[in-house]
Structure formats: structure tokens, C-alpha cells
Coordinates of C-alpha atoms in Angstrom, one line a residue:
M80 CA -57.0 10.8 -13.5
D81 CA -56.5 8.0 -16.1
A82 CA -56.4 4.2 -15.4
A83 CA -52.6 4.1 -15.2
D84 CA -52.7 7.1 -12.7
R85 CA -55.5 5.2 -10.5
S86 CA -53.3 2.2 -10.6
F87 CA -50.2 4.0 -9.6
E88 CA -52.0 5.9 -6.8
F89 CA -53.2 2.4 -5.5
E90 CA -49.8 0.9 -5.4
R91 CA -48.4 4.1 -3.7
R92 CA -50.8 3.7 -0.8
Q93 CA -49.9 0.1 -0.6
H94 CA -46.2 1.1 -0.3
L95 CA -47.1 3.5 2.5
H96 CA -48.5 0.7 4.6
G97 CA -44.9 -0.5 4.7
V98 CA -44.1 2.5 6.8
C99 CA -45.1 1.6 10.4
T100 CA -46.2 4.0 13.2
L101 CA -44.6 3.4 16.4
I102 CA -47.0 3.3 19.4
G103 CA -44.4 3.4 22.0
P104 CA -40.7 3.7 22.7
G105 CA -38.9 1.8 20.0
V106 CA -35.3 0.6 19.0
N107 CA -32.5 3.2 18.5
G108 CA -34.1 5.8 20.5
V109 CA -37.2 6.2 18.5
H110 CA -39.9 7.9 20.4
Q111 CA -43.7 7.5 20.3
G112 CA -45.6 8.7 17.4
L113 CA -43.0 9.0 14.8
R114 CA -43.5 7.3 11.5
M115 CA -40.4 5.2 10.7
P116 CA -39.7 2.8 7.9
Q117 CA -39.7 -0.8 8.5
Y118 CA -36.1 -0.9 7.4
L119 CA -35.1 0.5 11.0
H120 CA -36.8 -2.5 12.5
D121 CA -35.7 -5.4 10.3
C122 CA -32.9 -4.4 7.9
S123 CA -31.7 -8.0 7.7
A124 CA -34.9 -9.2 5.9
S125 CA -33.9 -9.1 2.4
G126 CA -31.1 -10.9 0.5
P127 CA -29.2 -8.2 -1.5
G128 CA -27.0 -8.5 -4.5
P129 CA -23.3 -8.3 -4.1
S130 CA -23.1 -4.5 -5.1
R131 CA -25.6 -3.4 -2.3
I132 CA -24.0 -2.1 0.8
V133 CA -25.2 -4.4 3.5
L134 CA -24.5 -2.3 6.5
P135 CA -27.6 -0.8 8.5
S136 CA -26.5 2.9 8.0
A137 CA -27.0 2.5 4.2
E138 CA -30.6 1.1 4.6
G139 CA -32.1 4.6 5.0
M140 CA -30.4 5.7 1.8
Y141 CA -31.9 2.8 0.0
F142 CA -35.4 3.4 1.4
A143 CA -35.3 7.2 0.5
A144 CA -34.1 6.5 -3.1
A145 CA -37.0 3.9 -3.5
R146 CA -39.6 6.4 -2.1
W147 CA -38.3 9.0 -4.5
R148 CA -38.5 6.6 -7.4
D149 CA -42.0 5.7 -6.5
E150 CA -43.4 9.0 -5.5
C151 CA -41.6 11.4 -7.6
L152 CA -40.1 9.9 -10.7
I153 CA -43.0 7.3 -11.4
G154 CA -45.7 9.3 -9.5
N155 CA -46.3 13.0 -9.2
N156 CA -46.1 13.7 -5.6
S157 CA -43.7 15.3 -3.2
L158 CA -41.0 13.1 -1.5
F159 CA -41.3 15.1 1.8
S160 CA -45.2 15.2 2.1
G161 CA -46.4 12.7 -0.2
Q162 CA -49.0 15.3 -1.6
S163 CA -49.5 16.0 -5.3
V164 CA -47.2 18.4 -7.0
D165 CA -47.2 19.7 -10.6
G166 CA -43.9 18.1 -11.4
G167 CA -44.0 18.9 -15.2
S168 CA -44.3 22.6 -14.6
A169 CA -41.9 22.7 -11.6
A170 CA -39.4 21.0 -13.8
A171 CA -39.8 23.5 -16.7
E172 CA -39.4 26.4 -14.1
L173 CA -36.3 25.0 -12.8
V174 CA -34.7 24.4 -16.2
A175 CA -35.5 28.1 -17.1
A176 CA -34.3 29.6 -13.9
F177 CA -31.3 27.3 -13.1
V178 CA -30.2 25.1 -15.9
E179 CA -30.3 27.8 -18.5
Q180 CA -29.2 30.6 -16.4
P181 CA -26.1 29.1 -14.5
D182 CA -24.5 31.3 -11.9
I183 CA -20.8 30.0 -11.7
G184 CA -19.6 33.0 -10.0
D185 CA -18.1 33.3 -6.6
G186 CA -20.3 32.6 -3.7
K187 CA -21.9 29.5 -1.9
F188 CA -24.4 27.4 -3.6
V189 CA -27.6 27.7 -1.5
P190 CA -27.4 31.5 -1.5
K191 CA -26.9 31.7 -5.1
L192 CA -29.8 29.2 -5.7
K193 CA -32.1 31.3 -3.5
S194 CA -31.4 34.2 -6.0
Q195 CA -31.9 32.0 -9.0
L196 CA -35.2 30.6 -7.6
A197 CA -36.7 33.9 -6.5
N198 CA -39.6 34.0 -9.0
V199 CA -40.5 30.2 -9.3
S200 CA -43.4 28.8 -7.8
T201 CA -43.9 27.0 -4.6
D202 CA -44.0 23.6 -6.2
A203 CA -40.7 24.4 -8.0
V204 CA -39.0 25.3 -4.6
Q205 CA -40.3 21.9 -3.2
V206 CA -38.9 19.7 -6.1
A207 CA -35.6 21.9 -5.9
A208 CA -35.2 21.0 -2.3
E209 CA -36.1 17.4 -3.0
L210 CA -33.5 17.1 -5.7
L211 CA -30.7 18.7 -3.5
Y212 CA -31.7 16.0 -1.0
I213 CA -31.1 13.2 -3.6
H214 CA -27.9 14.9 -4.4
F215 CA -26.7 14.6 -0.9
L216 CA -28.3 11.4 -0.1
I217 CA -25.3 9.1 -1.1
I218 CA -22.6 11.1 0.3
S219 CA -20.8 9.5 3.2
T220 CA -21.1 11.5 6.6
E221 CA -17.1 11.2 6.5
S222 CA -17.4 13.8 3.7
I223 CA -20.5 15.9 4.8
R224 CA -22.2 15.5 8.1
G225 CA -25.7 14.4 8.1
D226 CA -26.9 17.6 10.0
T227 CA -25.1 19.7 7.4
K228 CA -27.0 17.9 4.6
R229 CA -30.1 18.3 6.4
D230 CA -29.5 22.0 7.0
H231 CA -28.6 22.7 3.3
V232 CA -31.9 21.0 2.1
N233 CA -34.1 22.8 4.7
A234 CA -32.5 26.1 3.8
V235 CA -34.0 25.6 0.3
I236 CA -37.3 24.7 1.6
A237 CA -37.1 28.1 3.6
F238 CA -37.2 29.9 0.3
R239 CA -41.0 29.5 0.8
E240 CA -42.1 29.2 4.2
E241 CA -45.7 28.7 3.3
G242 CA -46.8 25.9 1.1
T243 CA -43.6 23.8 1.5
T244 CA -42.6 20.8 3.5
R245 CA -39.4 20.2 5.4
I246 CA -37.7 16.9 5.6
P247 CA -39.6 14.3 7.5
T248 CA -38.0 12.3 10.4
D249 CA -37.5 9.1 8.7
L250 CA -35.8 10.8 5.7
V251 CA -33.6 13.0 8.0
H252 CA -32.3 9.6 9.4
A253 CA -31.3 8.5 5.9
L254 CA -29.1 11.6 5.6
M255 CA -27.1 10.3 8.7
G256 CA -25.6 7.4 6.5
G257 CA -24.3 7.3 2.9
A258 CA -22.2 5.1 0.6
A259 CA -19.5 7.1 -1.1
R260 CA -16.8 9.7 -0.4
P261 CA -16.8 12.0 -3.5
G262 CA -13.9 13.9 -4.7
Q263 CA -13.5 17.5 -4.7
G264 CA -15.3 17.9 -8.0
F265 CA -18.5 16.8 -6.5
N266 CA -18.5 19.9 -4.4
S267 CA -17.0 22.2 -6.9
Y268 CA -19.4 21.3 -9.7
R269 CA -22.5 21.0 -7.5
W270 CA -24.3 23.3 -9.9
K271 CA -23.6 20.7 -12.7
M272 CA -24.8 17.9 -10.6
F273 CA -27.9 19.7 -9.5
G274 CA -28.9 20.8 -13.0
Y275 CA -28.2 17.1 -14.2
L276 CA -30.9 15.9 -11.6
I277 CA -33.2 18.8 -12.8
R278 CA -32.9 17.3 -16.4
I279 CA -33.5 13.8 -15.3
F280 CA -36.6 14.8 -13.3
E281 CA -37.8 16.9 -16.4
H282 CA -37.4 13.8 -18.6
F283 CA -39.4 11.6 -16.4
K284 CA -42.2 14.1 -16.3
T285 CA -42.5 14.0 -20.1
L286 CA -43.3 10.2 -20.0
S287 CA -46.5 8.5 -19.3
I288 CA -46.8 6.4 -16.1
D289 CA -46.2 3.2 -17.9
A290 CA -43.3 4.6 -19.8
R291 CA -41.8 5.7 -16.4
R292 CA -42.2 2.4 -15.0
S293 CA -40.5 0.7 -17.9
A294 CA -37.5 3.1 -17.7
L295 CA -37.2 2.1 -14.0
A296 CA -37.5 -1.5 -14.5
D297 CA -33.8 -2.4 -14.5
L298 CA -30.5 -0.5 -14.9
S299 CA -30.2 -1.2 -18.6
S300 CA -33.6 0.3 -19.3
F301 CA -32.6 3.4 -17.0
K302 CA -29.4 3.9 -18.9
D303 CA -31.2 3.7 -22.4
S304 CA -34.0 6.0 -21.2
I305 CA -31.6 8.8 -19.9
R306 CA -28.7 8.3 -22.6
F307 CA -29.5 11.6 -24.4
I308 CA -29.2 13.8 -21.3
D309 CA -25.8 15.6 -21.1
D310 CA -23.8 14.2 -18.2
Q311 CA -20.5 16.1 -18.8
T312 CA -18.7 16.7 -15.7
A313 CA -21.8 15.1 -13.8
W314 CA -20.8 11.6 -14.3
S315 CA -20.5 11.2 -10.4
Q316 CA -24.2 12.0 -10.1
R317 CA -25.2 9.6 -12.9
Y318 CA -23.3 6.9 -11.1
A319 CA -24.8 7.7 -7.8
L320 CA -28.4 7.6 -9.2
E321 CA -27.7 4.3 -10.9
H322 CA -26.5 2.8 -7.5
M323 CA -29.4 4.2 -5.3
L324 CA -32.0 3.2 -7.8
F325 CA -30.5 -0.2 -8.7
P326 CA -28.2 -1.3 -5.8
E327 CA -28.3 -4.9 -6.5
Q328 CA -27.0 -4.3 -10.0
T329 CA -24.2 -1.6 -9.8
P330 CA -21.8 -0.7 -7.1
A331 CA -21.5 2.8 -5.1
I332 CA -18.4 3.7 -6.9
I333 CA -19.1 7.3 -8.2
S334 CA -15.7 8.2 -9.2
R335 CA -15.1 7.8 -12.9
D336 CA -11.3 7.6 -12.4
D337 CA -11.7 5.0 -9.8
R338 CA -14.0 2.8 -12.2
E339 CA -11.4 3.2 -14.8
M340 CA -8.7 2.0 -12.4
V341 CA -10.8 -0.9 -11.5
Q342 CA -11.4 -2.1 -14.9
A343 CA -7.8 -1.5 -16.0
S344 CA -6.5 -3.4 -13.1
F345 CA -8.7 -6.4 -13.4
A346 CA -8.3 -6.4 -17.0
A347 CA -4.5 -6.7 -16.6
A348 CA -4.9 -9.5 -14.3
T349 CA -7.3 -11.5 -16.2
G350 CA -6.8 -10.5 -19.7
E351 CA -10.5 -9.7 -20.0
Q352 CA -12.3 -6.2 -20.5
R353 CA -15.2 -6.4 -18.3
S354 CA -17.8 -3.7 -17.0
I355 CA -17.6 -2.7 -13.5
E356 CA -20.9 -4.6 -12.8
E357 CA -19.4 -7.8 -14.1
I358 CA -16.3 -7.2 -12.0
V359 CA -18.2 -6.8 -8.7
H360 CA -20.5 -9.7 -9.5
G361 CA -17.6 -12.0 -10.0
L362 CA -15.8 -11.3 -6.8
D363 CA -16.2 -13.0 -3.5
P364 CA -18.1 -11.1 -0.8
N365 CA -15.8 -9.1 1.6
V366 CA -18.4 -7.4 4.0
S367 CA -20.9 -9.3 6.0
Y368 CA -23.6 -8.4 8.5
G369 CA -25.6 -11.1 9.7
T370 CA -26.8 -13.2 6.7
R371 CA -26.2 -10.5 4.3
Q372 CA -22.9 -10.3 2.3
G373 CA -21.6 -7.9 -0.3
V374 CA -18.7 -6.8 -2.3
N375 CA -17.0 -3.5 -1.5
L376 CA -14.2 -2.5 -3.8
Y377 CA -13.0 0.1 -1.2
R378 CA -12.4 -2.8 1.5
T379 CA -9.7 -5.4 1.9
P380 CA -8.7 -7.7 0.1
H381 CA -10.3 -6.2 -3.3
R382 CA -9.0 -2.6 -2.7
E383 CA -5.4 -3.6 -2.9
K384 CA -6.0 -5.5 -6.2
W385 CA -6.8 -2.1 -8.1
K386 CA -5.4 0.5 -5.9
G387 CA -2.2 -1.0 -4.3
T388 CA -1.2 -0.9 -0.7
D389 CA -1.6 2.4 1.1
K390 CA 1.9 4.0 2.3
K391 CA 0.4 4.1 5.8
V392 CA -0.3 0.5 5.8
E393 CA 3.3 -0.2 4.6
L394 CA 4.7 1.9 7.5
Y395 CA 2.3 0.2 9.9
V396 CA 3.4 -3.3 8.8
A397 CA 6.9 -2.2 9.3
W398 CA 6.0 -1.3 13.0
A399 CA 4.0 -4.6 13.4
Q400 CA 6.9 -6.9 12.3
K401 CA 9.3 -5.2 14.6
I402 CA 6.8 -5.9 17.5
W403 CA 6.1 -9.4 16.2
Q404 CA 9.9 -10.1 16.1
L405 CA 10.0 -9.4 19.8
G406 CA 8.2 -12.7 20.5
S407 CA 6.4 -11.7 23.6
L408 CA 2.8 -11.0 22.2
D409 CA 1.4 -14.4 23.3
G410 CA 2.2 -13.9 26.9
R411 CA 1.3 -10.3 27.2
E412 CA -1.8 -10.1 24.8
R413 CA -3.0 -13.4 23.6
D414 CA -2.9 -16.0 26.2
W415 CA -5.1 -14.4 28.9
K416 CA -7.7 -13.7 26.3
V417 CA -7.9 -17.3 25.3
E418 CA -8.3 -18.3 28.9
L419 CA -11.0 -15.5 29.5
A420 CA -12.7 -16.5 26.5
K421 CA -13.2 -20.3 28.0
T422 CA -14.1 -18.8 31.5
T423 CA -16.8 -16.4 29.7
G424 CA -18.2 -19.5 27.6
Q425 CA -18.5 -21.5 30.8
A426 CA -20.3 -18.7 32.6
L427 CA -22.8 -18.1 29.7
H428 CA -23.5 -21.7 29.3
T429 CA -24.3 -21.8 33.1
I430 CA -26.5 -18.8 32.9
A431 CA -28.4 -20.4 29.8
T432 CA -29.0 -23.5 31.8
G433 CA -30.5 -21.6 34.8
G434 CA -27.5 -20.7 36.8
D435 CA -26.9 -17.6 38.7
V436 CA -27.1 -14.7 36.2
V437 CA -25.4 -11.8 38.1
G438 CA -22.9 -13.9 39.9
H439 CA -21.4 -15.6 36.8
L440 CA -21.3 -12.3 34.8
K441 CA -19.6 -10.6 37.8
K442 CA -16.9 -13.2 37.5
V443 CA -15.9 -12.2 34.0
L444 CA -16.6 -8.5 34.1
S445 CA -15.7 -7.3 37.6
P446 CA -12.7 -6.7 37.3
S447 CA -12.1 -6.7 33.6
S448 CA -9.3 -5.0 31.5
L449 CA -11.9 -5.2 28.6
V450 CA -14.6 -3.2 30.0
D451 CA -14.5 0.0 32.1
Y452 CA -15.4 -0.8 35.5
R453 CA -18.1 1.8 35.7
A454 CA -19.7 0.5 32.5
A455 CA -19.4 -3.0 34.0
D456 CA -21.1 -2.0 37.2
D457 CA -24.1 -0.2 35.4
F458 CA -24.6 -3.3 33.4
L459 CA -24.5 -5.6 36.3
T460 CA -27.0 -3.3 38.1
W461 CA -29.2 -3.5 35.1
V462 CA -28.9 -7.4 34.9
S463 CA -29.7 -7.6 38.7
N464 CA -33.1 -5.9 38.2
N465 CA -33.8 -7.4 34.7
E466 CA -32.6 -11.0 34.8
A467 CA -35.0 -12.5 32.3
K468 CA -34.3 -9.8 29.8
A469 CA -30.6 -10.3 30.4
V470 CA -30.9 -14.1 29.6
K471 CA -32.7 -13.2 26.4
A472 CA -30.0 -10.5 25.5
L473 CA -27.2 -13.0 25.9
G474 CA -29.1 -15.5 23.9
E475 CA -29.2 -13.1 21.1
L476 CA -25.6 -12.2 21.3
T477 CA -24.6 -16.0 21.0
R478 CA -27.0 -16.9 18.3
S479 CA -25.2 -16.7 15.0
P480 CA -22.5 -14.6 16.7
G481 CA -21.0 -11.5 15.0
P482 CA -21.7 -7.8 14.3
E483 CA -25.3 -8.3 13.7
S484 CA -25.9 -10.4 17.0
I485 CA -24.0 -7.5 18.8
D486 CA -26.8 -5.2 17.7
R487 CA -29.6 -7.7 18.6
F488 CA -27.9 -7.9 22.2
L489 CA -27.7 -4.2 22.5
E490 CA -31.3 -3.5 21.7
F491 CA -32.1 -4.9 25.2
I492 CA -29.4 -2.6 27.0
P493 CA -30.7 0.7 28.1
R494 CA -28.6 3.8 26.9
D495 CA -28.3 5.0 30.6
G496 CA -25.2 6.1 32.6
Q497 CA -22.0 4.6 31.6
L498 CA -23.6 2.5 28.8
A499 CA -25.1 5.6 26.9
G500 CA -22.3 5.7 24.3
D501 CA -21.4 3.2 21.7
G502 CA -17.8 2.9 23.0
A503 CA -18.7 1.3 26.5
R504 CA -21.7 -0.7 24.8
L505 CA -19.4 -2.2 22.2
S506 CA -16.6 -3.0 24.6
L507 CA -19.2 -4.8 26.8
A508 CA -20.7 -6.7 23.9
T509 CA -17.3 -7.9 22.5
A510 CA -16.0 -8.8 26.0
L511 CA -18.7 -11.4 26.4
L512 CA -18.9 -12.2 22.6
L513 CA -15.3 -13.4 22.8
A514 CA -16.6 -16.6 24.5
T515 CA -18.0 -17.8 21.0
D516 CA -14.8 -17.5 19.0
V517 CA -12.1 -15.3 20.2
E518 CA -9.6 -15.9 17.5
Q519 CA -12.1 -14.4 14.9
L520 CA -14.1 -12.2 17.0
P521 CA -11.6 -10.5 19.3
P522 CA -12.4 -7.7 21.8
W523 CA -12.8 -4.1 20.9
R524 CA -11.8 -1.0 22.7
H525 CA -12.5 2.6 21.4
T526 CA -9.0 4.1 21.6
S527 CA -7.2 1.5 20.1
A528 CA -9.6 0.9 17.3
E529 CA -9.8 4.6 16.5
L530 CA -6.0 4.8 16.3
T531 CA -5.7 1.9 14.2
V532 CA -8.2 3.4 11.6
R533 CA -5.9 6.6 11.7
L534 CA -2.7 5.0 11.3
T535 CA -3.8 2.5 8.4
N536 CA -5.9 5.3 6.7
G537 CA -9.2 3.3 7.1
Y538 CA -12.8 4.4 6.9
R539 CA -14.7 5.8 9.7
P540 CA -18.4 4.7 10.6
Q541 CA -21.4 6.7 9.2
Q542 CA -23.1 8.8 11.8
S543 CA -26.0 6.4 12.0
A544 CA -23.8 3.4 12.1
T545 CA -24.7 0.7 14.8
A546 CA -22.2 -0.6 17.3
G547 CA -22.2 -3.7 15.2
E548 CA -21.4 -1.8 12.0
K549 CA -18.5 -0.2 14.0
Y550 CA -17.2 -3.8 14.8
V551 CA -17.5 -4.7 10.9
L552 CA -14.9 -1.9 10.2
F553 CA -12.7 -2.8 13.0
L554 CA -12.5 -6.5 11.7
E555 CA -12.0 -5.2 8.2
R556 CA -8.9 -3.4 9.7
L557 CA -7.8 -6.6 11.3
D558 CA -8.0 -8.5 8.1
L559 CA -6.1 -5.7 6.4
I560 CA -3.2 -6.2 9.0
M561 CA -3.3 -9.9 8.4
N562 CA -3.2 -9.7 4.7
A563 CA -0.4 -7.1 4.8
M564 CA 1.6 -9.0 7.2
K565 CA 1.3 -12.2 5.1
A566 CA 2.3 -10.3 1.9
H567 CA 5.6 -9.2 3.8
G568 CA 6.4 -12.8 4.9
T569 CA 4.8 -12.7 8.4
P570 CA 1.6 -14.7 8.4
L571 CA -0.5 -14.3 11.5
R572 CA -2.6 -17.1 12.8
D573 CA -5.9 -15.3 13.0
R574 CA -7.6 -11.9 13.9
L575 CA -6.7 -12.2 17.6
D576 CA -3.0 -12.1 16.4
A577 CA -3.8 -8.9 14.4
Q578 CA -5.9 -7.4 17.5
A579 CA -3.0 -7.9 19.7
L580 CA -0.7 -6.1 17.3
A581 CA -3.1 -3.4 16.9
W582 CA -3.6 -2.9 20.7
T583 CA 0.1 -3.0 21.3
I584 CA 0.9 -0.2 18.6
A585 CA -1.9 1.9 19.8
T586 CA -1.3 1.7 23.5
R587 CA 2.3 1.2 24.3
H588 CA 5.4 3.5 24.3
L589 CA 7.4 1.5 21.8
P590 CA 10.3 3.0 19.5
L591 CA 9.0 2.4 16.0
P592 CA 10.6 2.8 12.6
G593 CA 9.5 5.7 10.5
L594 CA 7.3 7.3 13.2
G595 CA 7.2 11.0 12.8
R596 CA 6.5 13.7 15.4
K597 CA 2.9 14.0 14.6
E598 CA 2.2 10.1 15.0
V599 CA 4.2 10.2 18.3
L600 CA 2.0 12.9 19.6
V601 CA -1.2 11.0 18.4
R602 CA 0.1 7.8 20.0
G603 CA 1.3 9.4 23.2
S604 CA -1.9 11.1 23.9
H605 CA -3.5 7.6 23.8
A606 CA -0.8 5.4 25.3
G607 CA -1.9 3.4 28.4
M608 CA -5.7 3.8 27.4
T609 CA -7.4 1.0 25.8

């Protein structure tokens, strides 16, 4: 081991000290003895660049990508075990067995890969599984479920039952998130994407440790280092690598067509031809979680600037305008929520200053049209047995109120009984949160929020999304409704107006223009449920 290798090994061991071992039950259902990365405990610690996904479900992806960079691209270790592997030899074997002997015939990817790797070494199988893991890492669980991604990778590990290591728990968690919804080509040309990753890995194994570090110092150096590697039909994989390795510098847009559309649209609007990175860094943040802010070109209002307004949104606005013109929303959906927010605010203030905790919470939650009575009862029972914790939880909810404070609040609340699922938990949290700013932080209910996403072609949360993250997506839909209504000459006052419209459309039997039979059935099955 030369001096550079020894230096890297010291840095690697220092990095592993950032992975904490839990000695008791932890947050998010983590149990004793599991080694979990620090990001699960404090994903708000760093200030990201605007292109980084700021939501909690993406943190696992960035953690895993950084570990792959340090352990595998710079170092000579396995991503899954941390043990030394002969990466250079493994890369050469994978090039010979897979890249230079492509199997583009019929059949599924993993069974064909098993045949192609039948005669390679155990190290080559381990590296192949880890490269497939990196391939899947950025894919949103909207496109491929996290457990499906996990099973594909572990199926490759199973090519050699002895001498290989399956995905460790913390890296499995990372697969339950993602950042991009790839097109059909990403699946159809998986063999090309995988071959490209093999070539990338092979390239880094030919470099010295210092040269590897230099190539990974920043986005420009990385692009320059890999420029000679053929990325024909594998552009999406290159863009994915660039974002995962340099999330502060380049966005999670892995579609070449989308990138070209963004650049063309902004060039037409500004008269300047700019890179995708320059465009993102010049835009105002449109996604927030706690103190972190980011730019997402697939979210309103930036999405409409390059992609236009979705046809489903146009239809939705037509419905919303009809309802708005009836002029009865304030009396039916707004006024009582404003009054409830005042009452709840008074109750929380009294509790914070030493008042009766259970009694004041019962006044605002029992009965409540915002929280299922069974969930409210379970919460009040917990509060009666844990008053000190309840006061701390409410303090977290109202400190810097928003999606991130929801998650801080819910860390105190056990996942028991009617409060086991995120639906009831988020309903409870937002029913109390409205006391802080009901006009901008309106209440959430699962059915109406879910149907609003369907009817406006919105994005669904990642499998590992927190309750607060789900609320972020809900607020984004409300902002979309506000922007679309304003564009059609019907400006709304605030998110509470948008929530009242969304609630009404999702839960009332109303004759709406352009509503097809399928939408009627969808709405009818949810009508009366909030």
C-alpha cells in the first residue's frame, strides 16, 4: 500500500465514523443494533445548492452516492461490505463478459446477466451488483418500487452465494427514495446504461488515487475525465451520475429531451443560450423543507415555463372556476377553518404557558371534522399519559412552522393504533398547525389530497417520504391551483382558498364541465370522505 493508498484508507475510516450505531429504538422505526447514516437523524444540517433535492427521501440517495464515490471510485472497496475488492480485475472481467458480448435478444435483464456472468470471479459479481444498485439509485419509486430495486440487486448477488455481500440496511433505505422518473428508454436500454457504468468504473480503476480524487473534485473535472467514454443512448445514466455525485452543481434532470426543452424555452424568454446548470442557479427556489430551499424544474411555477400547462390542470381550473363563481366557499369551507385556527392558537398558547394540556386539546380535536375521531382519541390518550412529551411535541410543531416542523412533532408521537399510518398522523399535525398560519398552512386530509394529485397529474411521494414531505407535495398542488386560477383571470387570496376548492372538487357531488365517466367514478368513490 503506497502513501496515497494509506492516506485514503485513513480518510475512509474517518468517513465511517459519520455512520452512527443506534443503541436503542430510534426515529422512523429504526431498531436497536442497526448501523444507520447520520442523514437519517439530521438531514437539515447542511445548506445545499439550488439543484439538490432538499426533501428527506433524497438524502439516502446522496449518502449512498457519496459512499460509492469514496469507497469504490476513489477507493478499492466494496460498497456493500467496505472490504477490499480487486476493482481493476473485476472491471476487466465485466467488460469482456458483458460490454463486449452484449445480449440484446428477448428476455429480462437479470436472467440474461446471470448467463453472461457465469464464468466471472466473485469480485466481478459483487461489483456488478453494486453498479446495478447505482443504476437504480436515482429512479423514483413512482417508476420502480424500492423493494423491486432491492430485489433486482440482491438477485445479482445471488449469482454467487458465497463470498458476496447483500445490500446493507442503510443502503436498502436509500432505494426507497429517488429523484427522477425516467422514460421508457431507461428500461429498454438498461443494458446500455449498465455497460456505461462498467466503463466508468473501469476508467477510474486505471487512475491513481490522486487522479481519481482530482477527477471527482467538481463537475467540470468529472466531465473532462470521462469525455472519451461513449455515452450514445446512455445519456440518462451520465446525467444521473452527474447529479448524484455533484448535486449542488447540476439538477436531477436525466431526460435529454427535457434538458433541451428547458434550454430552448429559457433562451426564447431571455434571448440568452445558457447551460442547464446556469438556468437552475438563476431561478428562485420553489421547494422548501425547513431552512433548506431548492429549485425543481418539474414543480410549479418553473415547470409551466418550459412545459406549458398540463391539459388535466386546464380541465381542473374549469371546474374550479365554476365552483368559485357559486360564491359560497367562504361560508362552507373557509370561515370555520379561520375561526378554528384562532381557537386552536389560543389553546396551544394556554398549554405552552402551563394550562391543562388534555382539556384544551380536547376542545379543538373532539369532535373535529379535520381528524378522524378514533385518531384524535388515541392521540388524547397518549397525551394524558405523556403530558411533558406532548408539550415538547407541540413546541416543535409551532417552532418555525411548516413541513419540517410536522416531522419534528411526529417524532414524539408513537405509531400505534389509529396513529400508525401517515394519513392520520398528517391530518392530526396539520389540524394543529393551522393555528400558526391557516391561510398558508391549511389542513390536509388523505382522500382529498390524493384525488387532487390524480386530477392535476401531480407527483406522488417517494416510499420513504416523511409526513412532512407529503405535505410539501400537497402545498405544491395548492400553489399550482393558485397560479393556474390567476392565469385564467380568477386570482385566489391564499392557499386556504385553493384548499377549499380542492376539498370541494374531491368530496362533493357537483356537475363539473368536461368530467368523463372515469373521473366521475373516481370522484364518486371518494365523495363524502375527507
